[in-house]
Short mmCIF file of C-alpha atoms and ligand atoms in Angstrom, two decimals:
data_model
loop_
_atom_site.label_atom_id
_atom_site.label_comp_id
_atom_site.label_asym_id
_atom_site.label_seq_id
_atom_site.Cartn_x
_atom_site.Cartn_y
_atom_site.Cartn_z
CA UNK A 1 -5.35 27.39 10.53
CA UNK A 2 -3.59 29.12 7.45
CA UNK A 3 -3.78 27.53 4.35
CA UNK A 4 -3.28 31.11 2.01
CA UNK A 5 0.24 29.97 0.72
CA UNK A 6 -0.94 25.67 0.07
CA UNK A 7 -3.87 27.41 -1.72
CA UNK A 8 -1.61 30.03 -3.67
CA UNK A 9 0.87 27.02 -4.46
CA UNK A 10 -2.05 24.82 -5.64
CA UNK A 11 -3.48 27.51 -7.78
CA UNK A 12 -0.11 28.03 -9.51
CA UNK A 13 0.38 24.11 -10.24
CA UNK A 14 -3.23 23.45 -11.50
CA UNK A 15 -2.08 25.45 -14.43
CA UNK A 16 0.66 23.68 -15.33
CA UNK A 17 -0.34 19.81 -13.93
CA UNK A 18 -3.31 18.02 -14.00
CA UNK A 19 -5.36 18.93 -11.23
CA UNK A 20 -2.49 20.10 -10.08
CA UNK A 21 -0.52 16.77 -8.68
CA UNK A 22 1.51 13.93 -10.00
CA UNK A 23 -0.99 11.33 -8.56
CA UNK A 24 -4.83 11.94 -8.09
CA UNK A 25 -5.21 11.21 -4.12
CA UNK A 26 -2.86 14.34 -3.14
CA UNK A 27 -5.93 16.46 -4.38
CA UNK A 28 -8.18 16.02 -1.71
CA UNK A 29 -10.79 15.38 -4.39
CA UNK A 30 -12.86 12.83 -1.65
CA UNK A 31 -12.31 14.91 1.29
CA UNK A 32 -12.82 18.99 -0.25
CA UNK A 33 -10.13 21.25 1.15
CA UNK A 34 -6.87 22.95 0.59
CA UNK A 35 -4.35 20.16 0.23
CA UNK A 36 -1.16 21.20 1.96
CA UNK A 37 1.81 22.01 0.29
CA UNK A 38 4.79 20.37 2.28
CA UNK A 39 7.97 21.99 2.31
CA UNK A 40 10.01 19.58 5.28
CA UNK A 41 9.36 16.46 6.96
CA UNK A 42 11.43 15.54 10.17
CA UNK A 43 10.92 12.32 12.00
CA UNK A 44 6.95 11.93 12.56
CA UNK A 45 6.44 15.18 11.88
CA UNK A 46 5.41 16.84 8.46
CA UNK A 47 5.52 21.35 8.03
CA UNK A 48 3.53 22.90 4.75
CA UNK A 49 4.26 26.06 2.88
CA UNK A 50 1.89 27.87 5.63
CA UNK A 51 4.09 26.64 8.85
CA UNK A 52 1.43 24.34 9.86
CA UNK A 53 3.04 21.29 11.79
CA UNK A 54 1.39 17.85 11.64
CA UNK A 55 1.81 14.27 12.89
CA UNK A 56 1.82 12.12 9.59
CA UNK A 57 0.02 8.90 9.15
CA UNK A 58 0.15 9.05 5.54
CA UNK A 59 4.15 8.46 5.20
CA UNK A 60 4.49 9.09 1.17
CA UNK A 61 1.95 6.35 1.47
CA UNK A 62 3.24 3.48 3.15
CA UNK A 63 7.04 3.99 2.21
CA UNK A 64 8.84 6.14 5.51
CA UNK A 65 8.61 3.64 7.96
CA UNK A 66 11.83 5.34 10.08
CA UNK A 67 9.89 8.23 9.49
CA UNK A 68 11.20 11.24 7.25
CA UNK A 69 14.42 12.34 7.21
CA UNK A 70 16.21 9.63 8.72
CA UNK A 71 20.11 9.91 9.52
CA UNK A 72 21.13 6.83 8.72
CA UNK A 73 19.34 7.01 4.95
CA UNK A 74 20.29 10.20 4.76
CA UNK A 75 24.40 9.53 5.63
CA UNK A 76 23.45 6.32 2.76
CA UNK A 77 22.23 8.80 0.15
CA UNK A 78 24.85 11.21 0.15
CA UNK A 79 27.37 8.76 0.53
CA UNK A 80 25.83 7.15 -2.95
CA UNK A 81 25.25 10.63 -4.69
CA UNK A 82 29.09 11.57 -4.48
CA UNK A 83 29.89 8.76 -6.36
CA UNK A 84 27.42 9.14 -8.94
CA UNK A 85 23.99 9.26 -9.09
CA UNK A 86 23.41 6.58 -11.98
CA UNK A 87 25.65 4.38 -14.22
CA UNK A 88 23.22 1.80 -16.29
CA UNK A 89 25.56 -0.61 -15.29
CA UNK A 90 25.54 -3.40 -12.03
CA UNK A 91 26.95 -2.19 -8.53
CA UNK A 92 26.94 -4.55 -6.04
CA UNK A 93 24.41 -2.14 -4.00
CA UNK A 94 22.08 -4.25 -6.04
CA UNK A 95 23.17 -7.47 -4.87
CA UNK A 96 23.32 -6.11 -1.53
CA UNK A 97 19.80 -5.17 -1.10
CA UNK A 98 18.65 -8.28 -3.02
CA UNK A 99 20.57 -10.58 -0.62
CA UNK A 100 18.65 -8.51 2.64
CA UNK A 101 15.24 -9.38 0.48
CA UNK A 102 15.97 -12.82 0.33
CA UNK A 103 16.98 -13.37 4.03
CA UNK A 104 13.90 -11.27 5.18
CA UNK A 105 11.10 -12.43 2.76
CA UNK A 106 10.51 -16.60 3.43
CA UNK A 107 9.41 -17.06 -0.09
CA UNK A 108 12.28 -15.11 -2.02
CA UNK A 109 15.20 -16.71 -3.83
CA UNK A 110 15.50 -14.23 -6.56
CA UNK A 111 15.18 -10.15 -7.19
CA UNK A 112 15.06 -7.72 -10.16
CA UNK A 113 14.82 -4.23 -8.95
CA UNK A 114 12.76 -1.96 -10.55
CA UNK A 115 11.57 2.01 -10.15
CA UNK A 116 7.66 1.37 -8.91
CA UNK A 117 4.93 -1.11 -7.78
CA UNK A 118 3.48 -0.96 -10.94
CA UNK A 119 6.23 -1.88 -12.93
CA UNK A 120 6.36 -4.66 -10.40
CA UNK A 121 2.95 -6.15 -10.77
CA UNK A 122 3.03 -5.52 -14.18
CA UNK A 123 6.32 -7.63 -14.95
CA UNK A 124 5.64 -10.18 -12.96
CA UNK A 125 1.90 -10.91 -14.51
CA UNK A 126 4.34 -11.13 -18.07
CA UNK A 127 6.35 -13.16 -16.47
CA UNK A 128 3.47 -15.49 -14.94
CA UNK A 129 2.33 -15.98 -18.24
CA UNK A 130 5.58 -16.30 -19.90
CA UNK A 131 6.60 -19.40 -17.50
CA UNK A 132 3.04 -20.72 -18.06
CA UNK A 133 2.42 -20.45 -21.49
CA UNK A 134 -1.26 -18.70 -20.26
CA UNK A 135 -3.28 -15.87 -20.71
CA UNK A 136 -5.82 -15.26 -18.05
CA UNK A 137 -4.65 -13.66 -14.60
CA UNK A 138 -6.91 -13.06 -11.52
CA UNK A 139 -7.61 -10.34 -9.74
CA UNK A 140 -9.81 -9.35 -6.33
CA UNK A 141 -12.16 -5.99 -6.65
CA UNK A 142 -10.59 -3.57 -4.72
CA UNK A 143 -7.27 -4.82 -4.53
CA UNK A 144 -5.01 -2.03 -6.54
CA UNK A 145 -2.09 -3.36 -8.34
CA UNK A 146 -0.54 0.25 -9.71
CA UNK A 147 -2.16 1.59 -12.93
CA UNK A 148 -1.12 -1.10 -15.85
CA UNK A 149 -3.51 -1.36 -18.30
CA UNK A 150 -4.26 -5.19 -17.64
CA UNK A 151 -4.96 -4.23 -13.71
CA UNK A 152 -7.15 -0.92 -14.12
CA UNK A 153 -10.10 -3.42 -13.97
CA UNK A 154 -13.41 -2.67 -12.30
CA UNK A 155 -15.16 -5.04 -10.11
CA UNK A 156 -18.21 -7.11 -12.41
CA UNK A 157 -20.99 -7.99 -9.73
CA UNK A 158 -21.41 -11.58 -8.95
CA UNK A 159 -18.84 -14.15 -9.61
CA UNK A 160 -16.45 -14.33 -12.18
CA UNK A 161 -17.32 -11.29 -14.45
CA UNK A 162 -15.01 -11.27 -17.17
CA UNK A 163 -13.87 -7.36 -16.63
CA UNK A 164 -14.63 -3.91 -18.31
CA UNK A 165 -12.18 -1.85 -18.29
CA UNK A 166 -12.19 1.00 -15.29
CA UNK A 167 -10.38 3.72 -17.06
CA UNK A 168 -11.06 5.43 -20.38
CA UNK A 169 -8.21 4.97 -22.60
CA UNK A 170 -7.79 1.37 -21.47
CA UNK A 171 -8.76 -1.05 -24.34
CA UNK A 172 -11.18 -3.67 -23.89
CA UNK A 173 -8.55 -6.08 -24.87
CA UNK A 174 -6.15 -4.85 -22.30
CA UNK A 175 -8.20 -6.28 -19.64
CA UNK A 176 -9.38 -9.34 -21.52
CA UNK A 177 -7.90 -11.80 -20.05
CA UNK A 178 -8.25 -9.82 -16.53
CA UNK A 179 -11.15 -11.93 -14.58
CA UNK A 180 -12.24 -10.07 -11.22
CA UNK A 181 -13.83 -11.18 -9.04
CA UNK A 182 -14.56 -10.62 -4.47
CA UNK A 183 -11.82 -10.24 -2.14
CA UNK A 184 -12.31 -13.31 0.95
CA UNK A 185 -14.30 -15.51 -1.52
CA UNK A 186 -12.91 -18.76 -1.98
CA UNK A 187 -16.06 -20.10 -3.80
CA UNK A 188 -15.42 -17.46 -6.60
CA UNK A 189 -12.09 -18.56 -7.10
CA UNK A 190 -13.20 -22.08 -7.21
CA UNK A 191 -15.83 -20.97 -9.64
CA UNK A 192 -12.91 -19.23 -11.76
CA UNK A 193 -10.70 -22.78 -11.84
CA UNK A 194 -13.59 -25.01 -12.68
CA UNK A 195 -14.32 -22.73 -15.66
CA UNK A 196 -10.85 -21.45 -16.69
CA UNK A 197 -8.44 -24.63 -15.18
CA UNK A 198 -5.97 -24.93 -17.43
CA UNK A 199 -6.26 -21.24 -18.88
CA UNK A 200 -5.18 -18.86 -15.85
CA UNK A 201 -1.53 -17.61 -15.58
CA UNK A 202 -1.62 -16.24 -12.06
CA UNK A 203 -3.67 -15.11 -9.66
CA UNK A 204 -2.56 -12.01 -8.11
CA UNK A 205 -4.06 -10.52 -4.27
CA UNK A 206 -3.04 -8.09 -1.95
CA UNK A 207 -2.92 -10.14 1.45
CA UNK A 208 -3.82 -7.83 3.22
CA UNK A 209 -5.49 -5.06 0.96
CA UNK A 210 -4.79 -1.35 1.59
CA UNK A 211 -6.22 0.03 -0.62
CA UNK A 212 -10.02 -0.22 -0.14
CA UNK A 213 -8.85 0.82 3.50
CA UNK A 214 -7.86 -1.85 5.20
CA UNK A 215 -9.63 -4.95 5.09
CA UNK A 216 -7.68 -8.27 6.13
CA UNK A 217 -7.50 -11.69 4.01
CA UNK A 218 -9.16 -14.75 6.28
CA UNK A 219 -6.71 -17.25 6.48
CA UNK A 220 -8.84 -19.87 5.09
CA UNK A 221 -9.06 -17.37 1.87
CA UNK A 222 -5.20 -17.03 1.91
CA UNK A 223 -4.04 -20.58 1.94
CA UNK A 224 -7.28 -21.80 0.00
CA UNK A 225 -6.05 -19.77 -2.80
CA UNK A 226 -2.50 -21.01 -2.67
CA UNK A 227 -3.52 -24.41 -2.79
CA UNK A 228 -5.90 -24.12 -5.73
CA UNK A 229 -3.03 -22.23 -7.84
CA UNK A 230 -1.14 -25.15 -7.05
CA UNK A 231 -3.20 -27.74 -8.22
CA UNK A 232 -4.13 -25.98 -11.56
CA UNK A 233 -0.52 -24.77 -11.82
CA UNK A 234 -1.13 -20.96 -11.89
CA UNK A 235 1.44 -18.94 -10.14
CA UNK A 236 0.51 -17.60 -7.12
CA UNK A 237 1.24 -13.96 -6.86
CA UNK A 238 1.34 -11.84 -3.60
CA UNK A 239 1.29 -8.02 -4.21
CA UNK A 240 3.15 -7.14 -0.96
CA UNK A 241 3.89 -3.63 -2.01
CA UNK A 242 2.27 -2.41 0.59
CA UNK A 243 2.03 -5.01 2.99
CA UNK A 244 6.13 -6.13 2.68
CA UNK A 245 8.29 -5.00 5.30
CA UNK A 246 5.13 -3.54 7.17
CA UNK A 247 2.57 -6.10 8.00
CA UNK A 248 5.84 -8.06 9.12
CA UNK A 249 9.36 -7.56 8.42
CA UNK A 250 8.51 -10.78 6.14
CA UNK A 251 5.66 -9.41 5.24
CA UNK A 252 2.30 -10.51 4.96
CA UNK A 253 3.35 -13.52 3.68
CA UNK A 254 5.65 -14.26 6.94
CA UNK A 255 2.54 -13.28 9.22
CA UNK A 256 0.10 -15.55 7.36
CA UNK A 257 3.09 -18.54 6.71
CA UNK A 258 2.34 -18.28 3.05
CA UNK A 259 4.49 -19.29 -0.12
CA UNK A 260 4.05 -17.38 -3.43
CA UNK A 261 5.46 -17.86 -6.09
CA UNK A 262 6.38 -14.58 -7.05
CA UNK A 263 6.50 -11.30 -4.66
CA UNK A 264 5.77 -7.80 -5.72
CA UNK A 265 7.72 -4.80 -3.36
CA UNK A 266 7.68 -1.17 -3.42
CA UNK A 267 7.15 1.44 -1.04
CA UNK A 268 9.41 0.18 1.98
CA UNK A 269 12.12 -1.37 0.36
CA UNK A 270 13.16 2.26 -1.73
CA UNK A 271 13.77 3.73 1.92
CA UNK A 272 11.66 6.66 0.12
CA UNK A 273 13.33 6.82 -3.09
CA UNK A 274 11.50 5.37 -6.30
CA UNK A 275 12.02 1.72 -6.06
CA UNK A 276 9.67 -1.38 -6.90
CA UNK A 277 10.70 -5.65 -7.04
CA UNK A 278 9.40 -8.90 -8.25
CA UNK A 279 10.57 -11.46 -6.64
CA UNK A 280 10.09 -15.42 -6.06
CA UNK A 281 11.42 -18.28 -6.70
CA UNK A 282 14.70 -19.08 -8.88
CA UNK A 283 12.84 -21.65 -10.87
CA UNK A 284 10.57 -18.94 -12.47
CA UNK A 285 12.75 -15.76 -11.63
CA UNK A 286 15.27 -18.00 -14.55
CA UNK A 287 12.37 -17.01 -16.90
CA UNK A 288 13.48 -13.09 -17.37
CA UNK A 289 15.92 -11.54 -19.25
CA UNK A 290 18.81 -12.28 -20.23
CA UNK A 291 18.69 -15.72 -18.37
CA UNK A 292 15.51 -16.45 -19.96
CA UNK A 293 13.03 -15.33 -23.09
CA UNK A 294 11.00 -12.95 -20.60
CA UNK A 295 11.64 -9.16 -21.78
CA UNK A 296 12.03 -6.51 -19.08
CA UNK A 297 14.30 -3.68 -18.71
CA UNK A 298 14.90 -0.10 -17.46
CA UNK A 299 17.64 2.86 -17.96
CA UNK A 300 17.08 3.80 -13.98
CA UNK A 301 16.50 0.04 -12.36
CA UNK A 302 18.59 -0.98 -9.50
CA UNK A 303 19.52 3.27 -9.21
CA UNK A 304 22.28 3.21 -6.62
CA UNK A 305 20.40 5.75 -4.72
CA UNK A 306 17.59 4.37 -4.69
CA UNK A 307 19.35 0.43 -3.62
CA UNK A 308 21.35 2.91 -0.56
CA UNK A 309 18.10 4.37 0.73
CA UNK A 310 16.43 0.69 0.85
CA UNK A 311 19.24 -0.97 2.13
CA UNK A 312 20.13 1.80 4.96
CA UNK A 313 15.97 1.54 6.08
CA UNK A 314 16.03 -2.00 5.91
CA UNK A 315 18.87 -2.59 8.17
CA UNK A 316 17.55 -0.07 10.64
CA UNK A 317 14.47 -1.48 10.63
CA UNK A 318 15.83 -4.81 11.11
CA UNK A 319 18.05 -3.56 14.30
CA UNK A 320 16.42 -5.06 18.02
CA UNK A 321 12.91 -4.89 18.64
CA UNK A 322 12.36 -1.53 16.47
CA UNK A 323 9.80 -2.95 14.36
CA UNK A 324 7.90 -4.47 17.64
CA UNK A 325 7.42 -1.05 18.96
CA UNK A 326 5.88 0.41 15.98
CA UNK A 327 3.66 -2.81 15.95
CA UNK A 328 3.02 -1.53 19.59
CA UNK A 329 2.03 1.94 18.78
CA UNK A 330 0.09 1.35 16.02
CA UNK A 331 -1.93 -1.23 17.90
CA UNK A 332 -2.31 1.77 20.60
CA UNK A 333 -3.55 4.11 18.17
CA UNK A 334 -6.06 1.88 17.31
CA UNK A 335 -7.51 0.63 20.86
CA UNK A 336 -7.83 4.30 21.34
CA UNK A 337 -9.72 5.07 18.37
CA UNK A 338 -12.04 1.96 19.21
CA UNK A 339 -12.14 3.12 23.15
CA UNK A 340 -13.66 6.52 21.70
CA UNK A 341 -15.86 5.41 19.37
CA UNK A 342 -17.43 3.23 21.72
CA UNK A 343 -17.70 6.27 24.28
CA UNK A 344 -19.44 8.36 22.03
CA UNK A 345 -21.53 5.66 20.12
CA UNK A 346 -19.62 6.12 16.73
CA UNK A 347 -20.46 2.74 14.23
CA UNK A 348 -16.60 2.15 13.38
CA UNK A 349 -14.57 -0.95 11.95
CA UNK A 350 -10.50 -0.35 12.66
CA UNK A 351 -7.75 -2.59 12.69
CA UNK A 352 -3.91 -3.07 12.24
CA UNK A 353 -1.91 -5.38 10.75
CA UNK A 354 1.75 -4.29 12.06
CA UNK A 355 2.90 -0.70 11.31
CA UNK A 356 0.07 -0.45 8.87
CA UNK A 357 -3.80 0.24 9.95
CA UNK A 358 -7.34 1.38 8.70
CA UNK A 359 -10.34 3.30 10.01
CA UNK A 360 -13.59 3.33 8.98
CA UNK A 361 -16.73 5.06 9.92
CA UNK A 362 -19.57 2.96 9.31
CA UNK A 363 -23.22 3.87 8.07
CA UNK A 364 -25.00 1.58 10.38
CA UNK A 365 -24.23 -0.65 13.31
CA UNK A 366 -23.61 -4.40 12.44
CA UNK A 367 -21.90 -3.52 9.22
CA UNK A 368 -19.20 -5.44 8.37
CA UNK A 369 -16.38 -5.11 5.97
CA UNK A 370 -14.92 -7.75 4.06
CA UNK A 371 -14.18 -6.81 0.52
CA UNK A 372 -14.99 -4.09 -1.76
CA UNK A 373 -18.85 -4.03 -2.10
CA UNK A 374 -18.98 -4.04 1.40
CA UNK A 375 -16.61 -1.15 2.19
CA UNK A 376 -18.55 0.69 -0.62
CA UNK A 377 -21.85 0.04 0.73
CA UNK A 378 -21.12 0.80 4.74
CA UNK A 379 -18.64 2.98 5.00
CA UNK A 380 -19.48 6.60 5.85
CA UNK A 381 -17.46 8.77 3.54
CA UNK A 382 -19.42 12.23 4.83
CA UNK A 383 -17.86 11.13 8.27
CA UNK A 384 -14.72 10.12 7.37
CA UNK A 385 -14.43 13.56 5.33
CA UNK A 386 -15.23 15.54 8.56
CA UNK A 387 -12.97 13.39 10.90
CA UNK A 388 -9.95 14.16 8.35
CA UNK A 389 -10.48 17.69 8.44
CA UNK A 390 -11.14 17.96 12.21
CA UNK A 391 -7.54 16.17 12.29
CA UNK A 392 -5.97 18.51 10.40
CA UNK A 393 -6.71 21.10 12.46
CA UNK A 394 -5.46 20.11 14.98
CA UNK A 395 -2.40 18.93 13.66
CA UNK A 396 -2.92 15.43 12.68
CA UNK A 397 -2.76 13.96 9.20
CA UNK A 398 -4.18 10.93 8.13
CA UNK A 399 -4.88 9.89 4.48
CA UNK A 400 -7.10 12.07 2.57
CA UNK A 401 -9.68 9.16 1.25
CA UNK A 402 -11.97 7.19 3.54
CA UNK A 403 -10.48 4.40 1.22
CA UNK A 404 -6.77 3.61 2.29
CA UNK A 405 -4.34 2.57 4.82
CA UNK A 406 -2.66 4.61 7.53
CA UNK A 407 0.69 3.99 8.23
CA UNK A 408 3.17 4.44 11.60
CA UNK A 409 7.24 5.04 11.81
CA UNK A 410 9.65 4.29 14.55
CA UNK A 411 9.68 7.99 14.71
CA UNK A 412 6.25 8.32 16.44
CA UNK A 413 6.28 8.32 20.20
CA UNK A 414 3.70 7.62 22.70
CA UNK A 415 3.49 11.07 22.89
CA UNK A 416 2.53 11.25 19.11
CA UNK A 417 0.04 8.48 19.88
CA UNK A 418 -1.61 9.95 22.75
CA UNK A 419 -1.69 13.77 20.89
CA UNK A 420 -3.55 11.91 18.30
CA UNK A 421 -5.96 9.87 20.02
CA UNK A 422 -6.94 12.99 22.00
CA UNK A 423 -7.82 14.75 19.06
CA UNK A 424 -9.54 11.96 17.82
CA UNK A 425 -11.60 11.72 21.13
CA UNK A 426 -12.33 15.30 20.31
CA UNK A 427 -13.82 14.59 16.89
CA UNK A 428 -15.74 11.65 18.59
CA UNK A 429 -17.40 13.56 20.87
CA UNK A 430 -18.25 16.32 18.61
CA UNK A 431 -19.93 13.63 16.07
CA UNK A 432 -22.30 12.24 18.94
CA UNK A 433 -25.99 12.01 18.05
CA UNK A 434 -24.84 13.65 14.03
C1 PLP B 1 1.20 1.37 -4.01
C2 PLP B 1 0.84 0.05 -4.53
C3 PLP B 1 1.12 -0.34 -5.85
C4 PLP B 1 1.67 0.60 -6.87
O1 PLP B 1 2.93 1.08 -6.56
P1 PLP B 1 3.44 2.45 -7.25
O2 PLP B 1 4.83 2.58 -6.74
O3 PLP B 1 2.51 3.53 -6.79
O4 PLP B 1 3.37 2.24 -8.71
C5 PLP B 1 0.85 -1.64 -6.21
N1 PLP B 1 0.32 -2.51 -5.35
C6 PLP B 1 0.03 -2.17 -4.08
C7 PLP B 1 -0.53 -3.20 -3.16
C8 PLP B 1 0.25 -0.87 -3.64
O5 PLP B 1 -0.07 -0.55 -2.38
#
């Protein structure tokens, strides 16, 4: 496979950006390698600067569920861009999209639109602790909330760690108030409230986390948690960035029949264009600005491209049993990828959750994932690094970290599936007895 012009291209921009990308996965830093340069997308299908075609499970990360390129988000753009591309002033594109997020998200009365998932977590953990009057927030190792200050926190072992700080350049006081502690343990949490009752603003989880791969919340973790916020009167937060509009069109919080208090969104609901929300219910949404004291603002919020792109992928996605059938193949992708590692006696934990799935190779059999020490400790990143490079070859590309989601459009076909899962099989049987 050619890689001379990605390389060339990657050369050039490692002069002029960090590393040479505007966000430190694209590298390939885990995984070694040329990363690829694209230059089109179409549908499933993704082409880099060398003419190398590939089936894309990565999807800008979650966002292109109709796959790139659609028409209909396409005719949406340009029909937006002729009449201007920003004013700082309301259109009722706005109120369009935020009326779609309230029908399709159970929990949502209110929306303020802003440009990225981390604005969105970040404004609604002010906004937790403006409502309360509290300082502490909560947060699971291993769930990834976008890069604010308060939520760059590394995991403390054992229960309850008050957290350090996982970046340089982040002040101990930033993440003073930030107490991490294990995904799926309920007895933490409890361990958190007895200490901390009236103290903690919010507790805020990815349902269904993505971004440690993919590792599911129990049920009994999920509706334990609610409860407790209740009864201590912390918000409950639910960072659906990831998981809204792709878990279920409700989201995660639809699949599991929770009720948050606030909602964080992203990824989906831009359509691919820069877009993050908080969302939740009126009674605390009245707390931000200008209703309430809450400050929170932005010159590009509520862009009118950005509003056309989410609103034109939302209502496709929302048309007959489209987002079934991506359910389907992504559920297909993933019996085939356990059917092969069970042929070939590869240790692997997979799963889906909707359009959204995860794969890990495991260092042992009998490993089992549940939250971040565990994926740390048992998954087998040497394997995982090989797999991704054996699917690029042969046209296939999947995320380039052992350590996050895949994702599937309404663009991939059976066809796509079954390409896939062959070279997978491929892979598989090349691994046996390494
Ligand atoms: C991607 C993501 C974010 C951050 O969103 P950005 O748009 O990258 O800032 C926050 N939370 C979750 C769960 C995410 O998956």
């Amino acid at each position: 496979m050619k890689t001379e012009r990605s390389a060339g291209l990657h050369d050039q921009a490692k002069k002029l950006i960090p590393g040479g990308v505007n966000s430190p996965v694209r590298a390939f830093k885990s995984v070694g390698g040329v990363p690829r340069y694209f230059e089109k997308g179409s549908g499933a299908y993704v082409w880099d600067a060398d003419g190398n075609r590939y089936i894309d499970y990565v999807l800008s990360w979650g966002p292109l569920i109709l796959g790139h390129a659609h028409p209909d988000v396409l005719a949406s753009l340009n029909d937006a861009a002729t009449r201007g591309t920003s004013f700082g002033a309301p259109t009722h594109l706005e109120t369009e999209l935020a009326q779609l997020v309230v029908e399709l998200v159970p929990s949502v009365e209110m929306v303020r639109f802003v440009n990225s998932g981390t604005e969105a977590t970040m404004s609604a953990l002010r906004l937790a602790r403006a409502f309360t009057g509290r300082d502490k927030i909560v947060k699971f190792a291993g769930c990834y909330h976008g890069h604010a200050d308060m939520l760059l926190v590394q995991a403390g072992s054992g229960v309850a760690t008050l957290g350090l700080p996982d970046s340089p350049g982040v002040p101990e006081g930033a993440t003073a108030d930030t107490i991490v502690i294990p995904f799926n343990d309920l007895e933490a949490v409890e361990q958190v409230f007895a200490k901390w009752s009236d103290r903690v603003a919010a507790v805020i989880v990815e349902p269904i986390a993505g971004n440690m791969g993919l590792v599911k919340g129990s049920p009994e973790f999920l509706h334990g948690l609610q409860t407790m916020c209740r009864d201590h009167g912390s918000l409950f937060i639910l960072d659906e960035v990831m998981t809204g509009f792709r878990v279920a069109i409700g989201g995660a919080q639809a699949f599991y029949g929770l009720d948050p208090d606030l909602t964080c969104l992203g990824k989906v609901i831009g359509g691919g264009l820069p877009v993050g929300a908080y969302a939740g219910k009126a009674e605390v949404m009245q707390t931000v600005a200008p209703v309430g004291p809450m400050y929170q603002a932005g010159t590009l919020s509520g862009n009118p491209l950005a509003m056309s792109a989410g609103l034109a992928a939302l209502r496709a996605l929302t048309e007959g049993d489209l987002f079934a059938t991506i359910s389907a193949n992504t559920a297909k992708l993933v019996k085939g990828v356990v059917e092969s590692g069970q042929e070939f006696n590869i240790p692997l934990q997979t799963g889906n959750a909707g359009t959204m799935f995860g794969v890990y190779f495991l260092a042992g059999a009998g490993a089992d994932i549940v939250d971040f020490d565990t994926a740390k400790r048992y998954a087998d990143t040497e394997r995982y690094a090989r797999y991704f490079h054996a699917m690029l070859e042969r046209g296939v590309y999947f995320a380039p970290s052992q350590f996050e989601a895949g994702f599937v459009s309404s663009a991939h076909t059976e066809e796509d599936i079954d390409f896939s899962l062959k070279a997978i099989r491929e892979f598989m049987e090349a691994e046996r007895g390494i």
